[in-house]
PDB file of C-alpha atoms in Angstrom:
ATOM      1  CA  GLN H   1      13.984 -97.017 -33.178  1.00  0.00           C
ATOM      2  CA  ALA H   2      15.961 -95.639 -30.176  1.00  0.00           C
ATOM      3  CA  GLN H   3      17.834 -98.289 -28.325  1.00  0.00           C
ATOM      4  CA  LEU H   4      20.386 -98.403 -25.614  1.00  0.00           C
ATOM      5  CA  VAL H   5      21.927-101.755 -24.640  1.00  0.00           C
ATOM      6  CA  GLU H   6      24.214-102.370 -21.568  1.00  0.00           C
ATOM      7  CA  SER H   7      26.425-105.101 -21.102  1.00  0.00           C
ATOM      8  CA  GLY H   8      29.383-106.092 -18.682  1.00  0.00           C
ATOM      9  CA  GLY H   9      27.404-107.234 -15.868  1.00  0.00           C
ATOM     10  CA  GLY H  10      27.874-110.353 -13.697  1.00  0.00           C
ATOM     11  CA  LEU H  11      29.002-111.967 -10.570  1.00  0.00           C
ATOM     12  CA  VAL H  12      32.227-110.523  -8.809  1.00  0.00           C
ATOM     13  CA  GLN H  13      33.658-110.942  -5.410  1.00  0.00           C
ATOM     14  CA  ALA H  14      33.900-108.072  -2.960  1.00  0.00           C
ATOM     15  CA  GLY H  15      36.932-106.012  -3.850  1.00  0.00           C
ATOM     16  CA  GLY H  16      36.936-106.845  -7.599  1.00  0.00           C
ATOM     17  CA  SER H  17      36.137-104.953 -10.643  1.00  0.00           C
ATOM     18  CA  LEU H  18      33.748-104.674 -13.501  1.00  0.00           C
ATOM     19  CA  ARG H  19      33.443-102.561 -16.544  1.00  0.00           C
ATOM     20  CA  LEU H  20      29.987-101.771 -17.792  1.00  0.00           C
ATOM     21  CA  SER H  21      29.436-100.722 -21.416  1.00  0.00           C
ATOM     22  CA  CYS H  22      26.140 -99.073 -23.040  1.00  0.00           C
ATOM     23  CA  THR H  23      25.624 -98.563 -26.625  1.00  0.00           C
ATOM     24  CA  ALA H  24      23.325 -96.176 -28.243  1.00  0.00           C
ATOM     25  CA  SER H  25      21.680 -96.679 -31.472  1.00  0.00           C
ATOM     26  CA  GLY H  26      18.659 -95.931 -33.642  1.00  0.00           C
ATOM     27  CA  ARG H  27      17.261 -92.330 -33.157  1.00  0.00           C
ATOM     28  CA  THR H  28      19.153 -91.606 -29.916  1.00  0.00           C
ATOM     29  CA  VAL H  29      20.815 -88.165 -29.955  1.00  0.00           C
ATOM     30  CA  SER H  30      24.725 -88.898 -30.323  1.00  0.00           C
ATOM     31  CA  ARG H  31      25.766 -85.845 -28.812  1.00  0.00           C
ATOM     32  CA  SER H  32      23.916 -85.662 -25.506  1.00  0.00           C
ATOM     33  CA  ALA H  33      24.657 -86.579 -21.818  1.00  0.00           C
ATOM     34  CA  MET H  34      24.381 -90.193 -20.710  1.00  0.00           C
ATOM     35  CA  GLY H  35      24.327 -91.645 -17.307  1.00  0.00           C
ATOM     36  CA  TRP H  36      24.214 -94.641 -15.089  1.00  0.00           C
ATOM     37  CA  PHE H  37      21.584 -95.373 -12.441  1.00  0.00           C
ATOM     38  CA  ARG H  38      20.938 -98.419 -10.279  1.00  0.00           C
ATOM     39  CA  GLN H  39      18.195-100.173  -8.514  1.00  0.00           C
ATOM     40  CA  ALA H  40      18.531-102.688  -5.734  1.00  0.00           C
ATOM     41  CA  PRO H  41      15.928-105.204  -4.557  1.00  0.00           C
ATOM     42  CA  GLY H  42      13.320-102.981  -2.384  1.00  0.00           C
ATOM     43  CA  LYS H  43      15.422 -99.955  -3.054  1.00  0.00           C
ATOM     44  CA  GLU H  44      14.620 -96.936  -4.967  1.00  0.00           C
ATOM     45  CA  ARG H  45      16.486 -95.986  -8.397  1.00  0.00           C
ATOM     46  CA  GLU H  46      19.438 -94.047  -7.594  1.00  0.00           C
ATOM     47  CA  PHE H  47      22.128 -92.102  -9.482  1.00  0.00           C
ATOM     48  CA  VAL H  48      25.396 -93.475  -9.981  1.00  0.00           C
ATOM     49  CA  ALA H  49      27.554 -91.492 -12.507  1.00  0.00           C
ATOM     50  CA  SER H  50      27.018 -89.317 -15.731  1.00  0.00           C
ATOM     51  CA  ILE H  51      29.024 -87.789 -18.497  1.00  0.00           C
ATOM     52  CA  GLY H  52      28.507 -84.711 -20.769  1.00  0.00           C
ATOM     53  CA  TRP H  53      28.024 -84.726 -24.364  1.00  0.00           C
ATOM     54  CA  SER H  54      31.604 -84.356 -25.353  1.00  0.00           C
ATOM     55  CA  GLY H  55      32.904 -86.421 -22.333  1.00  0.00           C
ATOM     56  CA  SER H  56      34.857 -83.494 -20.725  1.00  0.00           C
ATOM     57  CA  THR H  57      32.499 -83.272 -17.791  1.00  0.00           C
ATOM     58  CA  THR H  58      31.314 -85.809 -15.432  1.00  0.00           C
ATOM     59  CA  SER H  59      29.317 -86.272 -12.290  1.00  0.00           C
ATOM     60  CA  TYR H  60      29.650 -88.942  -9.594  1.00  0.00           C
ATOM     61  CA  ALA H  61      27.355 -90.054  -6.730  1.00  0.00           C
ATOM     62  CA  ASP H  62      29.286 -89.858  -3.258  1.00  0.00           C
ATOM     63  CA  SER H  63      28.766 -93.580  -3.022  1.00  0.00           C
ATOM     64  CA  VAL H  64      31.155 -94.311  -5.847  1.00  0.00           C
ATOM     65  CA  LYS H  65      33.253 -91.155  -6.198  1.00  0.00           C
ATOM     66  CA  GLY H  66      36.946 -92.245  -6.025  1.00  0.00           C
ATOM     67  CA  ARG H  67      36.662 -95.830  -7.050  1.00  0.00           C
ATOM     68  CA  SER H  68      34.493 -95.403 -10.343  1.00  0.00           C
ATOM     69  CA  THR H  69      35.026 -93.956 -13.626  1.00  0.00           C
ATOM     70  CA  ILE H  70      32.766 -92.961 -16.355  1.00  0.00           C
ATOM     71  CA  SER H  71      33.948 -92.330 -19.877  1.00  0.00           C
ATOM     72  CA  ARG H  72      32.589 -92.402 -23.611  1.00  0.00           C
ATOM     73  CA  ASP H  73      33.370 -92.809 -27.117  1.00  0.00           C
ATOM     74  CA  THR H  74      31.353 -90.389 -28.787  1.00  0.00           C
ATOM     75  CA  SER H  75      32.153 -91.536 -32.289  1.00  0.00           C
ATOM     76  CA  LYS H  76      30.962 -95.022 -31.098  1.00  0.00           C
ATOM     77  CA  LYS H  77      28.118 -93.841 -29.115  1.00  0.00           C
ATOM     78  CA  THR H  78      29.284 -95.810 -26.252  1.00  0.00           C
ATOM     79  CA  VAL H  79      29.766 -94.973 -22.554  1.00  0.00           C
ATOM     80  CA  TYR H  80      31.541 -97.112 -19.858  1.00  0.00           C
ATOM     81  CA  LEU H  81      31.487 -97.325 -16.351  1.00  0.00           C
ATOM     82  CA  GLN H  82      34.583 -98.754 -14.709  1.00  0.00           C
ATOM     83  CA  MET H  83      33.959 -99.916 -11.224  1.00  0.00           C
ATOM     84  CA  ASN H  84      36.784-100.839  -8.803  1.00  0.00           C
ATOM     85  CA  SER H  85      36.807-102.004  -4.940  1.00  0.00           C
ATOM     86  CA  LEU H  86      33.320-103.321  -5.383  1.00  0.00           C
ATOM     87  CA  LYS H  87      31.128-103.716  -2.301  1.00  0.00           C
ATOM     88  CA  SER H  88      28.258-105.761  -1.370  1.00  0.00           C
ATOM     89  CA  GLU H  89      26.193-102.610  -1.445  1.00  0.00           C
ATOM     90  CA  ASP H  90      26.799-102.147  -5.286  1.00  0.00           C
ATOM     91  CA  THR H  91      24.732-105.091  -5.870  1.00  0.00           C
ATOM     92  CA  ALA H  92      21.943-103.899  -8.146  1.00  0.00           C
ATOM     93  CA  VAL H  93      20.550-103.513 -11.677  1.00  0.00           C
ATOM     94  CA  TYR H  94      22.579-101.213 -13.496  1.00  0.00           C
ATOM     95  CA  TYR H  95      20.603 -99.008 -16.165  1.00  0.00           C
ATOM     96  CA  CYS H  96      22.025 -96.784 -18.817  1.00  0.00           C
ATOM     97  CA  ALA H  97      20.128 -93.614 -19.831  1.00  0.00           C
ATOM     98  CA  GLN H  98      20.411 -90.803 -22.189  1.00  0.00           C
ATOM     99  CA  ARG H  99      19.151 -87.380 -22.342  1.00  0.00           C
ATOM    100  CA  PRO H 100      17.144 -86.176 -25.308  1.00  0.00           C
ATOM    101  CA  ASP H 101      18.484 -82.800 -25.842  1.00  0.00           C
ATOM    102  CA  LEU H 102      21.567 -81.912 -27.825  1.00  0.00           C
ATOM    103  CA  TYR H 103      24.793 -80.807 -25.886  1.00  0.00           C
ATOM    104  CA  SER H 104      23.346 -81.568 -22.543  1.00  0.00           C
ATOM    105  CA  ALA H 105      24.959 -81.643 -19.245  1.00  0.00           C
ATOM    106  CA  PRO H 106      25.664 -84.546 -17.005  1.00  0.00           C
ATOM    107  CA  THR H 107      22.918 -84.018 -14.527  1.00  0.00           C
ATOM    108  CA  TYR H 108      21.992 -86.618 -11.752  1.00  0.00           C
ATOM    109  CA  ALA H 109      18.331 -86.596 -11.788  1.00  0.00           C
ATOM    110  CA  SER H 110      16.454 -89.584 -13.569  1.00  0.00           C
ATOM    111  CA  ARG H 111      13.799 -87.137 -14.697  1.00  0.00           C
ATOM    112  CA  ASP H 112      16.218 -85.471 -16.914  1.00  0.00           C
ATOM    113  CA  TYR H 113      16.698 -88.633 -19.005  1.00  0.00           C
ATOM    114  CA  TYR H 114      14.300 -89.889 -21.561  1.00  0.00           C
ATOM    115  CA  TYR H 115      15.888 -93.254 -23.163  1.00  0.00           C
ATOM    116  CA  TRP H 116      16.654 -96.150 -21.093  1.00  0.00           C
ATOM    117  CA  GLY H 117      18.385 -99.453 -21.474  1.00  0.00           C
ATOM    118  CA  ARG H 118      17.012-102.843 -20.058  1.00  0.00           C
ATOM    119  CA  GLY H 119      19.677-103.040 -17.344  1.00  0.00           C
ATOM    120  CA  THR H 120      22.400-105.286 -16.561  1.00  0.00           C
ATOM    121  CA  GLN H 121      22.827-107.065 -13.136  1.00  0.00           C
ATOM    122  CA  VAL H 122      25.673-106.669 -11.015  1.00  0.00           C
ATOM    123  CA  THR H 123      26.175-108.790  -8.154  1.00  0.00           C
ATOM    124  CA  VAL H 124      28.847-108.551  -5.558  1.00  0.00           C
ATOM    125  CA  SER H 125      29.578-111.612  -3.269  1.00  0.00           C
ATOM    126  CA  SER H 126      31.754-112.296  -0.243  1.00  0.00           C
TER     127      SER H 126
END
């Protein structure tokens, strides 16, 4: 069955870095866009970054642009999110998601994604 598994979250001090990973398996479409979303306590889920099916195109939220990089290894069905200069407001549960359609674009709307991981906690302390 389709499955997305995130890893790499944890506790980090402000200004530090983390690299999140997400691997798709099962019945997921390999050549489709994947994205990262996050949800902080008491907040709605928000877009972080996404990457196209081939890895050539990307999209970032303004809040992380310039200090985050999304990449993927299509052959391994894995997407990464490198986050640098972390801030307290980056604290949230980070979810990996995948669009169901082949050759899909890296959109920023959660409704465009069908498959979701269980999430990985990122906590930034001072």
